[in-house]
Coordinates of C-alpha atoms in Angstrom, one line a residue:
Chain A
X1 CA 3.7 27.4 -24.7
X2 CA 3.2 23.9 -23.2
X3 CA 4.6 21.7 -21.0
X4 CA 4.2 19.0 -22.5
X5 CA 2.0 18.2 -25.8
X6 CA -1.2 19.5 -25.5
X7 CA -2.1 23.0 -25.9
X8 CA -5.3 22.9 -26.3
X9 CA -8.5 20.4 -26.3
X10 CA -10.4 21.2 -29.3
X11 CA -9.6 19.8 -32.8
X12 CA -8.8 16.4 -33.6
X13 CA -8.8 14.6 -29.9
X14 CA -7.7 11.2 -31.7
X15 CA -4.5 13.0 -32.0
X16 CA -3.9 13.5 -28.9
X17 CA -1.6 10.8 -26.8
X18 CA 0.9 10.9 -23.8
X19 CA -0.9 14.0 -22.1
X20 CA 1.6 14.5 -18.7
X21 CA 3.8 17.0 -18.8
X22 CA 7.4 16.7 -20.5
X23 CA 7.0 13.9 -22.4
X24 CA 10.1 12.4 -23.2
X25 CA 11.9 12.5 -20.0
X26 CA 10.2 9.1 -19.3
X27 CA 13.4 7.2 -19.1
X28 CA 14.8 9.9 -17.1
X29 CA 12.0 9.9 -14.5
X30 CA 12.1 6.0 -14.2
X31 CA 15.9 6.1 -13.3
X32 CA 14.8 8.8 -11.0
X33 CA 12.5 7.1 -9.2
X34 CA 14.4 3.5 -9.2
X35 CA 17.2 5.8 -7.0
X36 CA 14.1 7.2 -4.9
X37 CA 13.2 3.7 -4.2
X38 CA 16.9 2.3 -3.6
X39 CA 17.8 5.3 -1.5
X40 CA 14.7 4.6 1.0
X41 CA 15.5 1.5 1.7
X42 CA 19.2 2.1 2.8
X43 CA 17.5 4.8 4.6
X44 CA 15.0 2.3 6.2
X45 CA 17.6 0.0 7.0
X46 CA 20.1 2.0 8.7
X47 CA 17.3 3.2 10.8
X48 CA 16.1 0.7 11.7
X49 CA 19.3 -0.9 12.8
X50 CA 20.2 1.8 14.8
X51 CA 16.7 1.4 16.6
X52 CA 17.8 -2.1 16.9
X53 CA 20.6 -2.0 18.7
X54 CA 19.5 1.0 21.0
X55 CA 16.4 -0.8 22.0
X56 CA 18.4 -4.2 22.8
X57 CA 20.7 -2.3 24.6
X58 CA 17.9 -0.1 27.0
X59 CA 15.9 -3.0 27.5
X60 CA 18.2 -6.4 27.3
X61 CA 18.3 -6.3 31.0
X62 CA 16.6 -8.9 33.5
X63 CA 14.9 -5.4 35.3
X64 CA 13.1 -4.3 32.1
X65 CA 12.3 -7.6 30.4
X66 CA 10.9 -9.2 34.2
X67 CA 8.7 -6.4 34.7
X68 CA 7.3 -6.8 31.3
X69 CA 6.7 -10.5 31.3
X70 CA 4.8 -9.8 34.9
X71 CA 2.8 -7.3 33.0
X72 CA 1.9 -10.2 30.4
X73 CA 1.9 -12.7 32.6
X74 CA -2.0 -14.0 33.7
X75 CA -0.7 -15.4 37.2
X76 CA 0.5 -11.5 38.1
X77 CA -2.4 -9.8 37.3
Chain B
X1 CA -11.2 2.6 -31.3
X2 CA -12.5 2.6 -35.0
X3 CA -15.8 2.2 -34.3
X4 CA -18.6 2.5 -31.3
X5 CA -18.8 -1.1 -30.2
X6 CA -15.1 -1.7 -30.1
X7 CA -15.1 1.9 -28.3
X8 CA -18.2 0.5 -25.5
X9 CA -16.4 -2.7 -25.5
X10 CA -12.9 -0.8 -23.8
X11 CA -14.3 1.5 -21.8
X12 CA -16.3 -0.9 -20.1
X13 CA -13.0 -3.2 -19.6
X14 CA -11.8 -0.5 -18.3
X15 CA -14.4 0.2 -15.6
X16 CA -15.1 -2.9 -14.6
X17 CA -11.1 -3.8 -13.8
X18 CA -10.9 -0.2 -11.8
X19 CA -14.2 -1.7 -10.0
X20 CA -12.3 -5.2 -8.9
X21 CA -9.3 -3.1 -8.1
X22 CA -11.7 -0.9 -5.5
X23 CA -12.9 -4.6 -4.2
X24 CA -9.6 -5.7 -3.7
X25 CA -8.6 -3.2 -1.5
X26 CA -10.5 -4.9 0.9
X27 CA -8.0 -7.8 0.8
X28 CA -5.5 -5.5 2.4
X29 CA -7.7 -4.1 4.8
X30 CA -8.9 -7.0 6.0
X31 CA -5.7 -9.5 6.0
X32 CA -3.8 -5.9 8.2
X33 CA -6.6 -6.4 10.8
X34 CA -6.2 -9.8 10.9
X35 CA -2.7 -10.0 11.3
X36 CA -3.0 -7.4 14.5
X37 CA -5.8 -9.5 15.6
X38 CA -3.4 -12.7 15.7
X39 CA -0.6 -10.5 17.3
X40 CA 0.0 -9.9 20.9
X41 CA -0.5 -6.6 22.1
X42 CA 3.4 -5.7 22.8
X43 CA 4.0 -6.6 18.7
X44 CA 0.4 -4.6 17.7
X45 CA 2.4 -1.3 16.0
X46 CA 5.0 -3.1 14.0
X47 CA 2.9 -5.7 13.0
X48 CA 0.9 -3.2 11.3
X49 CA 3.4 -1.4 9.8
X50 CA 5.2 -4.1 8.2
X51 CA 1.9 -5.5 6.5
X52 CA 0.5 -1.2 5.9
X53 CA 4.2 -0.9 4.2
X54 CA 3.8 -3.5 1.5
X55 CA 1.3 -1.2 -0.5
X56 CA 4.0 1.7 -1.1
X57 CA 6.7 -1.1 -2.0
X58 CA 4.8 -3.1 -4.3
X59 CA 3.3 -1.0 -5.7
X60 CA 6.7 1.0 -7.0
X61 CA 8.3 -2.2 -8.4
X62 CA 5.6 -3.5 -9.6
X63 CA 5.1 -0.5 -11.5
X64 CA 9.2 -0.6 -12.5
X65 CA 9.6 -4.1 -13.2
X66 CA 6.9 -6.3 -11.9
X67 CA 4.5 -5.6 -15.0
X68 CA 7.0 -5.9 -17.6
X69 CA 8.1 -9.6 -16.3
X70 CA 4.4 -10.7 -16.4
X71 CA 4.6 -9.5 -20.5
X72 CA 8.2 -10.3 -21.2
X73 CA 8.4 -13.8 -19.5
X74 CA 6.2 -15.9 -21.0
X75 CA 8.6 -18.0 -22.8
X76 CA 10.5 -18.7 -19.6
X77 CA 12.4 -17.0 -21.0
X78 CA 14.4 -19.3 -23.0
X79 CA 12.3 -22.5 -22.0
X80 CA 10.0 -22.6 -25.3
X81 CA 11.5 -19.4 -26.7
X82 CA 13.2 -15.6 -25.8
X83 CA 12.0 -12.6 -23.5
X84 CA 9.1 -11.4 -25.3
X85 CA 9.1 -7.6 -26.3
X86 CA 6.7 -5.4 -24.2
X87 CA 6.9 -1.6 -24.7
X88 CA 3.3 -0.7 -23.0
X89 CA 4.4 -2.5 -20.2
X90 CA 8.2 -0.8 -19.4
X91 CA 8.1 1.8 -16.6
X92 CA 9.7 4.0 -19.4
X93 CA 7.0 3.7 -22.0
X94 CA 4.6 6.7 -22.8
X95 CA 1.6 4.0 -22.4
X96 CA 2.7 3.7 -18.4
X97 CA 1.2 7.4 -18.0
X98 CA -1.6 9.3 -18.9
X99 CA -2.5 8.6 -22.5
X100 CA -5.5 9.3 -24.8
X101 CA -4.4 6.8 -27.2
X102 CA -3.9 8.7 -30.1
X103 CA -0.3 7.9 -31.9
X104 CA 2.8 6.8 -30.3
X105 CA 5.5 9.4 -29.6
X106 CA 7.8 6.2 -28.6
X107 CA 9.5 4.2 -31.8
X108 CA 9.1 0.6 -30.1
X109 CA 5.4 1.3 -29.9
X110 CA 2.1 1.0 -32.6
X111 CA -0.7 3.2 -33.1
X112 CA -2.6 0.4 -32.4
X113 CA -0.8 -0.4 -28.8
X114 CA -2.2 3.1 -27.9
X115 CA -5.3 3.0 -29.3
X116 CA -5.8 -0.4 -26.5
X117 CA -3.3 0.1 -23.7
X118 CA -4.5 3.7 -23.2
X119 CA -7.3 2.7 -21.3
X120 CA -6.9 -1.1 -20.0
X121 CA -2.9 -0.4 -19.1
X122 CA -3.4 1.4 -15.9
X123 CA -6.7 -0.4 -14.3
X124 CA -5.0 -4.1 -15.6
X125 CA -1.6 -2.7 -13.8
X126 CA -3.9 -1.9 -10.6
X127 CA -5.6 -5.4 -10.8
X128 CA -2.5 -7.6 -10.9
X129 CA -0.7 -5.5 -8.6
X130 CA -3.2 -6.0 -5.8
X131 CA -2.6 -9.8 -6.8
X132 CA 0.8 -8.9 -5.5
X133 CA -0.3 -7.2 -2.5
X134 CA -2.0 -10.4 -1.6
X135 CA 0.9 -12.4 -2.6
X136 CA 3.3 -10.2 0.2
X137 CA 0.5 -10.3 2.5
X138 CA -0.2 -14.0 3.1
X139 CA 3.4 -14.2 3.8
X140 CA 3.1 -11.4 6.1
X141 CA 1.1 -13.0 8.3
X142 CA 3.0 -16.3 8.9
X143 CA 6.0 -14.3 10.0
X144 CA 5.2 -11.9 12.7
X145 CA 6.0 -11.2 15.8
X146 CA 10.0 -11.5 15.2
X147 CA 11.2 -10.8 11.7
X148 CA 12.8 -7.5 10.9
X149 CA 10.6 -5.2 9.0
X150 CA 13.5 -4.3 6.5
X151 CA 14.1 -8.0 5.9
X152 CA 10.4 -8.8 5.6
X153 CA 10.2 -5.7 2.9
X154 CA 12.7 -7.1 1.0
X155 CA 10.9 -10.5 1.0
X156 CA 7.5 -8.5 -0.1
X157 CA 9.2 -7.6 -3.2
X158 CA 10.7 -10.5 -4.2
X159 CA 7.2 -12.8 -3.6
X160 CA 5.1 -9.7 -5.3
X161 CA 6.5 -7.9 -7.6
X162 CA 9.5 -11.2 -9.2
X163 CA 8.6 -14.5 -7.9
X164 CA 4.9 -14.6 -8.4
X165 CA 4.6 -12.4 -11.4
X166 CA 7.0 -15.0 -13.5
X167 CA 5.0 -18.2 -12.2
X168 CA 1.5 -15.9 -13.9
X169 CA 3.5 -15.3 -16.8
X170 CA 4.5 -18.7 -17.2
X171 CA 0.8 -20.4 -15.9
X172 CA -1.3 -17.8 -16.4
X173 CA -0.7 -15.7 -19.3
X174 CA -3.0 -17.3 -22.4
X175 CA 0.4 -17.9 -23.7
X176 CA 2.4 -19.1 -20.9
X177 CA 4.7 -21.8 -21.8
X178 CA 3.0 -24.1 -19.2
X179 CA -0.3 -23.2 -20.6
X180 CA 1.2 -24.1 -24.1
X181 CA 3.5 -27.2 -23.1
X182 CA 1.6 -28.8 -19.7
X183 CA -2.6 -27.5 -20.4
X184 CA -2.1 -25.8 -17.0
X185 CA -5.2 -24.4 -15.9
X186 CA -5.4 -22.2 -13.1
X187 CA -8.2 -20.1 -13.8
X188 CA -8.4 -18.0 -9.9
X189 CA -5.0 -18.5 -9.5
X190 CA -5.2 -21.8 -6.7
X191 CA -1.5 -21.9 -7.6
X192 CA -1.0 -18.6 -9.4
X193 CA -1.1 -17.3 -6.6
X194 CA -1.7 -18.7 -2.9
X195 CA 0.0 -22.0 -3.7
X196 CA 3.1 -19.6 -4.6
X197 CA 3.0 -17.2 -1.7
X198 CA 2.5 -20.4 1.2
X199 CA 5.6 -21.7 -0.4
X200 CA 7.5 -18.8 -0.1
X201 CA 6.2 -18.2 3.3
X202 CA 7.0 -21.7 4.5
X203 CA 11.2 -21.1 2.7
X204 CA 11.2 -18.2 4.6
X205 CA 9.5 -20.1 8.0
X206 CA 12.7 -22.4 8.2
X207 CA 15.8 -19.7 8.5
X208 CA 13.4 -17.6 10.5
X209 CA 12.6 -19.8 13.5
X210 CA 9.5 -20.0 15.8
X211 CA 8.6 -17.4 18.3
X212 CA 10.5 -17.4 21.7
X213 CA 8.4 -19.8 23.9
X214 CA 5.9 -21.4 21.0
X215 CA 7.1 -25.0 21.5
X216 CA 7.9 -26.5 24.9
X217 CA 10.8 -28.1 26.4
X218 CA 9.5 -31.5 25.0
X219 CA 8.9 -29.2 21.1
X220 CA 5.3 -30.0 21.8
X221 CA 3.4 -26.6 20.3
X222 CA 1.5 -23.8 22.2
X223 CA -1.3 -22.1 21.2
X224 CA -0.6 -18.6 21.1
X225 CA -3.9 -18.1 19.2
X226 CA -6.0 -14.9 18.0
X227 CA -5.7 -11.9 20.6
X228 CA -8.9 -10.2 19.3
X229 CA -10.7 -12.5 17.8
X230 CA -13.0 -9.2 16.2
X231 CA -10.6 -8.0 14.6
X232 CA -9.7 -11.2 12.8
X233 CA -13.2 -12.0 12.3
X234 CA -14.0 -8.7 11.0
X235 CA -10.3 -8.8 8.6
X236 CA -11.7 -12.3 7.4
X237 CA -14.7 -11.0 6.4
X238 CA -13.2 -8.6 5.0
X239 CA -10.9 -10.7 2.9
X240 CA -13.9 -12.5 1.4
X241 CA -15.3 -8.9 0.0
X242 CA -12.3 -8.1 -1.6
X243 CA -12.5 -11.8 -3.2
X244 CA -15.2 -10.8 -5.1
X245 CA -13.1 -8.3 -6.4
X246 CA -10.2 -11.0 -6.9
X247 CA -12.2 -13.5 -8.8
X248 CA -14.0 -10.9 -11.0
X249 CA -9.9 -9.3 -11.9
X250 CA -9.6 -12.8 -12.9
X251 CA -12.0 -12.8 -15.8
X252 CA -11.8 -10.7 -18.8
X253 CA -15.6 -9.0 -19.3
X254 CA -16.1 -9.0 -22.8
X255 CA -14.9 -10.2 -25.8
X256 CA -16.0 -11.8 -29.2
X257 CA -15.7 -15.7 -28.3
X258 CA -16.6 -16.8 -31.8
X259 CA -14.9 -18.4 -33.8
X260 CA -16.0 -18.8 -37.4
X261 CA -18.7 -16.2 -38.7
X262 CA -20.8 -14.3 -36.5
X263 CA -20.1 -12.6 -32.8
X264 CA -20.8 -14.2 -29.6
X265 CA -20.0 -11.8 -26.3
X266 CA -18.9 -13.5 -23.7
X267 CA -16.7 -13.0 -20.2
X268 CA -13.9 -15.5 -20.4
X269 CA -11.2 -16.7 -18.0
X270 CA -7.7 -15.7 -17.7
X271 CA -6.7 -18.0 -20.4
X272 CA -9.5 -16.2 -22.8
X273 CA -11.3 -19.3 -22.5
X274 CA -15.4 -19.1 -21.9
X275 CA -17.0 -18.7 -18.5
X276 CA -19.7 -16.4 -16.9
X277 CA -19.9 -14.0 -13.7
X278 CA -22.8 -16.3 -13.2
X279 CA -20.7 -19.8 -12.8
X280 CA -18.0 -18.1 -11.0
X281 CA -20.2 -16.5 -8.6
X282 CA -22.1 -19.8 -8.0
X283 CA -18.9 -21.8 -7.7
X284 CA -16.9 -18.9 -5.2
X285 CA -20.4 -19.3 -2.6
X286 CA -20.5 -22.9 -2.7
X287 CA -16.7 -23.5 -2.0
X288 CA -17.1 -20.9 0.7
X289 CA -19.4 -22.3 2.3
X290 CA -17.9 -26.2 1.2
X291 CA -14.7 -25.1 3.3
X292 CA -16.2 -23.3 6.2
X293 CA -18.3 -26.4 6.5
X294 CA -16.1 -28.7 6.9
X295 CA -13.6 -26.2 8.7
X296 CA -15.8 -26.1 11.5
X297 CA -16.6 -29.5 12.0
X298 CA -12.5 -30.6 11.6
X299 CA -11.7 -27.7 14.1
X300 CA -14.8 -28.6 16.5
X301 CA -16.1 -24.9 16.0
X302 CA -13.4 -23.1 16.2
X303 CA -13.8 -19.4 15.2
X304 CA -10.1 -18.8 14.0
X305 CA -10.6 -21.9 11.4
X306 CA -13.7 -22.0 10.7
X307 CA -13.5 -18.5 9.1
X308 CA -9.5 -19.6 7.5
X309 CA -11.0 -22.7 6.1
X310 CA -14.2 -20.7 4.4
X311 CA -10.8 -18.8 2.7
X312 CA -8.9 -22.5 2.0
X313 CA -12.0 -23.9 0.6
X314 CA -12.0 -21.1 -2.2
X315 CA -9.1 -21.5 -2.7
X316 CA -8.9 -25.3 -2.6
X317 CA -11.4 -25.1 -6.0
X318 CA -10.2 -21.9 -7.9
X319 CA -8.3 -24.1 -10.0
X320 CA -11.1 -24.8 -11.8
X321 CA -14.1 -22.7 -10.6
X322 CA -14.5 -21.7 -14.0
X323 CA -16.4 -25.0 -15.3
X324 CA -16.9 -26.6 -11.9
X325 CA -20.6 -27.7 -11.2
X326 CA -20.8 -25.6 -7.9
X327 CA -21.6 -29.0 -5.9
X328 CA -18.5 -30.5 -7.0
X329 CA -16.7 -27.1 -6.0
X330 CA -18.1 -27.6 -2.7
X331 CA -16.9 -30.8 -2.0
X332 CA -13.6 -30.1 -3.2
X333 CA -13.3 -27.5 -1.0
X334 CA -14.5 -29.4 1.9
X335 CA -11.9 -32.1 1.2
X336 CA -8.9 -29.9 0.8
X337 CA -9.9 -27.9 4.2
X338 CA -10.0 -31.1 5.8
X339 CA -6.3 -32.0 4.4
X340 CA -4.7 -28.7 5.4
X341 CA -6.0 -28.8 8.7
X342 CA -4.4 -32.1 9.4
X343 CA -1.3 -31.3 7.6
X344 CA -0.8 -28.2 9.5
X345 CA -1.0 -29.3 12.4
X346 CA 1.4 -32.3 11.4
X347 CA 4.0 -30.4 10.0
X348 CA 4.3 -27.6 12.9
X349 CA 4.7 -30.5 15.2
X350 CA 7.6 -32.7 13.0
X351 CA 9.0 -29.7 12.2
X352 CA 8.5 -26.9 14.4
X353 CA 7.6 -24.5 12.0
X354 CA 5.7 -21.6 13.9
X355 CA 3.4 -20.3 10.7
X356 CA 1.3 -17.9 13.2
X357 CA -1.8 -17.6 11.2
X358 CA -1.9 -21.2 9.1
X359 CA -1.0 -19.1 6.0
X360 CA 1.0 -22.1 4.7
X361 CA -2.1 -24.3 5.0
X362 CA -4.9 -22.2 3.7
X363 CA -2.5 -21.0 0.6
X364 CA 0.4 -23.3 0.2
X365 CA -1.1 -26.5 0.8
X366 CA -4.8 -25.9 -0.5
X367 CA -3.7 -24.0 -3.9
X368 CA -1.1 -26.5 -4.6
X369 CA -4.1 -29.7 -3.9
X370 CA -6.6 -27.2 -5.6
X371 CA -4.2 -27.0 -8.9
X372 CA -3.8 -31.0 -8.2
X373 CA -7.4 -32.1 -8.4
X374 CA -7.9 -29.8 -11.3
X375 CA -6.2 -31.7 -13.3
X376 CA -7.9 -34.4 -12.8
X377 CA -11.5 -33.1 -12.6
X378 CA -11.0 -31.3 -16.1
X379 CA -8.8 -33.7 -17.7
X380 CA -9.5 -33.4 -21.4
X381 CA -11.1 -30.0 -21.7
X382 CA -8.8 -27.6 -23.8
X383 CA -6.2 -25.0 -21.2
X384 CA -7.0 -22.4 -24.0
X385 CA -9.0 -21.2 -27.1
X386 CA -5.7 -22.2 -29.2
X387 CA -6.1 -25.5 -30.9
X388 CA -2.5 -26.0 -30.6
X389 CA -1.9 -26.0 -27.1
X390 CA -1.8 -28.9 -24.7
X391 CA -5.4 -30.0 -23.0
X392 CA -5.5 -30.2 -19.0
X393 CA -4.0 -33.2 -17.9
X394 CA -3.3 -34.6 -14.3
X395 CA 0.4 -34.7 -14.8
X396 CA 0.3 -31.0 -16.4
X397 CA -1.1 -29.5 -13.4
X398 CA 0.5 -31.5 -10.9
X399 CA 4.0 -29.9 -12.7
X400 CA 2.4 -27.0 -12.1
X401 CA 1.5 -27.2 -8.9
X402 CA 5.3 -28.3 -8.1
X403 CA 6.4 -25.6 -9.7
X404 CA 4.3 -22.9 -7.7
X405 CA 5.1 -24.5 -4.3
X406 CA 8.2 -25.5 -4.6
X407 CA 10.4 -23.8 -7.6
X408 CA 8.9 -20.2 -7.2
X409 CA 7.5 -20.2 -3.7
X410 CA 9.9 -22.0 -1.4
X411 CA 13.3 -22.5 -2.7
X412 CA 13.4 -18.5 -3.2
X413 CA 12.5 -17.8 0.0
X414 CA 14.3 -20.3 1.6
X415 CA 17.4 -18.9 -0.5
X416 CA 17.0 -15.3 0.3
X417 CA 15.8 -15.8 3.9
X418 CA 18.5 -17.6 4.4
X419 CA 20.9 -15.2 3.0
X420 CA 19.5 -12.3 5.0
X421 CA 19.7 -14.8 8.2
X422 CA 23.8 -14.9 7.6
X423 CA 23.9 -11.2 7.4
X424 CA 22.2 -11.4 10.4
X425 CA 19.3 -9.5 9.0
X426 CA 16.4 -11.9 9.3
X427 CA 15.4 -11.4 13.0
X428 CA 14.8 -8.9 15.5
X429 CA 17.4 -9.3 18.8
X430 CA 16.2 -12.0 21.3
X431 CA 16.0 -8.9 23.8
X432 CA 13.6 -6.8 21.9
X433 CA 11.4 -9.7 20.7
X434 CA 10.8 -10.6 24.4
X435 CA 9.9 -7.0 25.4
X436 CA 8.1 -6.6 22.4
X437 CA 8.4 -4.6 19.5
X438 CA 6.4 -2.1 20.1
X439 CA 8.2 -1.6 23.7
X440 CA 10.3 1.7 22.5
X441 CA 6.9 3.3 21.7
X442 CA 4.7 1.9 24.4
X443 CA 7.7 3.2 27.3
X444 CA 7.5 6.6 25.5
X445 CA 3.8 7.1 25.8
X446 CA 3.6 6.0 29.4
X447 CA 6.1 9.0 29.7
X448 CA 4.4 11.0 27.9
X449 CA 1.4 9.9 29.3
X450 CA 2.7 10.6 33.2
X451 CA 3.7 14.0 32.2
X452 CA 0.0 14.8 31.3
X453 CA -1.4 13.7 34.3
X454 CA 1.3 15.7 36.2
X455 CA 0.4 18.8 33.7
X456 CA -3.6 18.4 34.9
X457 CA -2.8 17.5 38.3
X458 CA -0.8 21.1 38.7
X459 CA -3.8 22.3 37.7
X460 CA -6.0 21.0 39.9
X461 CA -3.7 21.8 42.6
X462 CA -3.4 25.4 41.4
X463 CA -7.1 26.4 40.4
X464 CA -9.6 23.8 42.3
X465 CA -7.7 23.0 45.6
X466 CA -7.2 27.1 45.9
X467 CA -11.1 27.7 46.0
X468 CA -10.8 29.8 43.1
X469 CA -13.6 27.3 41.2

């Protein structure tokens, strides 16, 4: 009982080819991880809007964007 | 592998492309420092971020579509011919995994696919797809500072694992249809490559917009310059390591050049055409040091180009740093540095493009003049082994070259920057680029930060202050 096609590693080893496990599900896997990929970047985008937004609204005020351009700012060091 | 030599012959391909890919690496190491290094300290976090998160992207579509274009596309498709079949190279074939080569389980494949692709499939995979890496990443650079990570992502997988993989397949594939039709020759990828990746950064430059505060009231540029200039020296340096590993990914190590009776070893170029690891290494030193040269002299010492314009001068003369003598490849690469310098400079002050690190310079503009004077300096010599393909011609290349820049470099990322830009996904809010994009983070430390102190002060207070130590 195997996995996937080999059972063991003596014999004919020229015989031997795709060695991962369940082979055949290849097409399966690559739809698989196409969705993995699609799904992190909706993922990534949603978070990163909401980040966004939140951090434009905390800090898009004169108070918090004067006292960091004095912190930058050479002349009020 | 039906006998020992042909056996030797693989496994050393093998190893030696896993080698450039370890080389490589470097690339990425060194062009993340040097992007921080350029970045001011409030941007530091997300700047490395959205260079760090190119490797996981393009890697994946590279691996689910990126490697079949570079197979499938040589044709155009449908310029000289159809989309070219390419089971090993589908991210549903048995030869994308682990594979001893013995006989195909999958129809669209041959016994003798498996027999080769078994062992170069993975480590060839690997060296191209840190070609795309480098692709993403010289955009990466020109950018920072205000696009959004998600946007810039996107971007990284169009320019690495689409745009430039179709402009190799067409110009660098042996039997690319420019290769065929124009005698391009490209053999370390001056367009392939950089020329490709500066003129996608420079479409994408346009929609995105300078930084808040780089050109004054009178659009006369500032100098926002290096912010560490160690860390860009030392991610320059690095860069030049993993070249190495670039140039020798470019080559194939060993095959039977002969034609006629008779074997004669021999690395060969992209193209399968003859060269050495001897001439290449020879040519890559003296463009170096051709470029950094006359960097320093154009920039009057300046660290920041000196160092960019030892990178521009390899590039400048990878065209053709195959047969180059390496004194002609060090004057080409002094003249092109000189070029891009000046052309920088004149085109961020007509048209107010911010490119923060000179990325279109030392990869648009010297890949598409090195893929230029090729064509010239090799005019007549054969693009490939095949008899029946075009020889490298000045107009051939100079197509080429257009078609790098231009059709695959900056139209797309002029189109899909601009696309994002109407979605209003390009660019971070006005507020948050001010305050940095790191600010979130940076506030939330110093509060973390304060709360320590108060946590050791309380204990000072409670244990020291007492008399109890």
């Amino acid at each position: 009982m195997s996995t996937g096609n080999v059972e063991s590693w003596t014999g004919n080893m020229s015989e031997i080819g795709a060695v991962y496990p369940f082979v055949g599900m290849e097409t399966t896997l690559m739809i698989a991880g196409i969705v993995f990929w699609v799904w992190w970047h909706i993922c990534q985008v949603r978070s990163e809007s909401r980040e966004l937004e939140e951090e434009a609204r905390k800090h898009g005020n004169a108070e918090t964007m004067n006292k960091v351009l004095d912190s930058s700012d050479p002349s009020k060091r | 592998m039906d006998n020992e030599l042909t056996a030797l012959g693989i496994l050393f391909t093998e190893f030696y492309y896993w080698v450039t890919v370890v080389f490589m690496f470097l690339i990425h190491v060194g062009f993340c420092m040097y992007e921080v290094g350029a970045t001011r300290q409030k941007n530091h976090m997300h700047t490395l971020m959205k260079n760090t998160m190119i490797i996981p992207l393009v890697t994946v579509t590279f691996y689910f579509f990126g490697w079949w274009i570079y197979f499938a596309f040589p044709n155009g498709p449908w310029i000289i011919g159809d989309l070219l079949a390419a089971p090993f190279a589908t991210a549903n074939s048995e030869l994308m995994g682990s594979h001893l080569g013995g006989p195909p389980v999958q129809d669209a494949l041959t016994a003798d696919d498996t027999a080769f692709w078994a062992h170069i499939n993975g480590v060839f995979w690997a060296a191209f797809l840190l070609f795309s890496w480098t692709a993403a990443s010289i955009v990466s650079g020109a950018v920072i500072e205000r696009i959004r990570s998600s946007a810039f992502w996107f971007l990284a997988i169009l320019i690495g694992s689409v745009f430039w993989v179709i402009d190799a397949s067409w110009g660098w594939h042996p039997d690319g249809w420019m290769v065929q039709k124009l005698g391009y020759h490209d053999a370390y990828a001056s367009g392939v490559i950089h020329a490709v990746a500066g003129g996608f950064a420079l479409g994408v430059l346009i929609p995105l917009g300078a930084r808040i505060g780089k050109f004054d009231k009178d659009g006369n540029p500032r100098n926002i310059g290096p912010r560490n200039p160690w860390l860009v020296t030392v991610g320059l340096f690095l860069i030049y390591t993993g070249f190495w590993g670039f140039y020798a990914a470019c080559n194939v190590p060993m095959i039977d050049i002969q034609d006629g009776e008779g074997i004669l070893f021999s690395a060969t170029n992209i193209y399968l055409g003859p060269t050495t690891l001897s001439a290449i290494t020879l040519n890559f030193l003296m463009s170096l040091a051709g470029g950094m040269m006359a960097a320093y002299l154009v920039s009057k010492g300046d660290a920041f180009w000196t160092y960019s314009g030892g990178l521009a001068g390899i590039i400048g003369a990878s065209a053709g740093n195959d047969l180059y003598h390496p004194i002609q490849s060090m004057f080409i690469a002094a003249v092109v540095v000189v070029i891009i310098y000046k052309l920088h400079f004149w085109v961020e002050r007509r048209f107010k493009i911010d490119d923060a690190v000179g990325a279109v310079a030392v990869h648009g503009y010297a890949g598409f003049l090195g893929v230029v004077i090729c064509g010239f300096m090799l005019w007549g010599y054969p693009a490939s082994p095949n008899p029946d393909y075009a020889t490298i011609n000045p107009l051939g290349n100079f197509i080429g070259a257009v078609i790098m820049f231009l059709v695959l470099g900056f139209i797309p990322g002029f189109v899909f920057a601009s696309i994002l830009k109407a979605f209003g996904m390009l660019r971070v809010p006005e507020a948050v680029e001010i305050v940095g994009l790191d600010v979130s983070a940076a506030i939330a430390q110093e509060y973390e930060d304060a709360a320590m102190v108060e946590a050791e002060r309380e204990v000072v207070l409670a244990s020291y202050s007492s008399g109890e130590k």
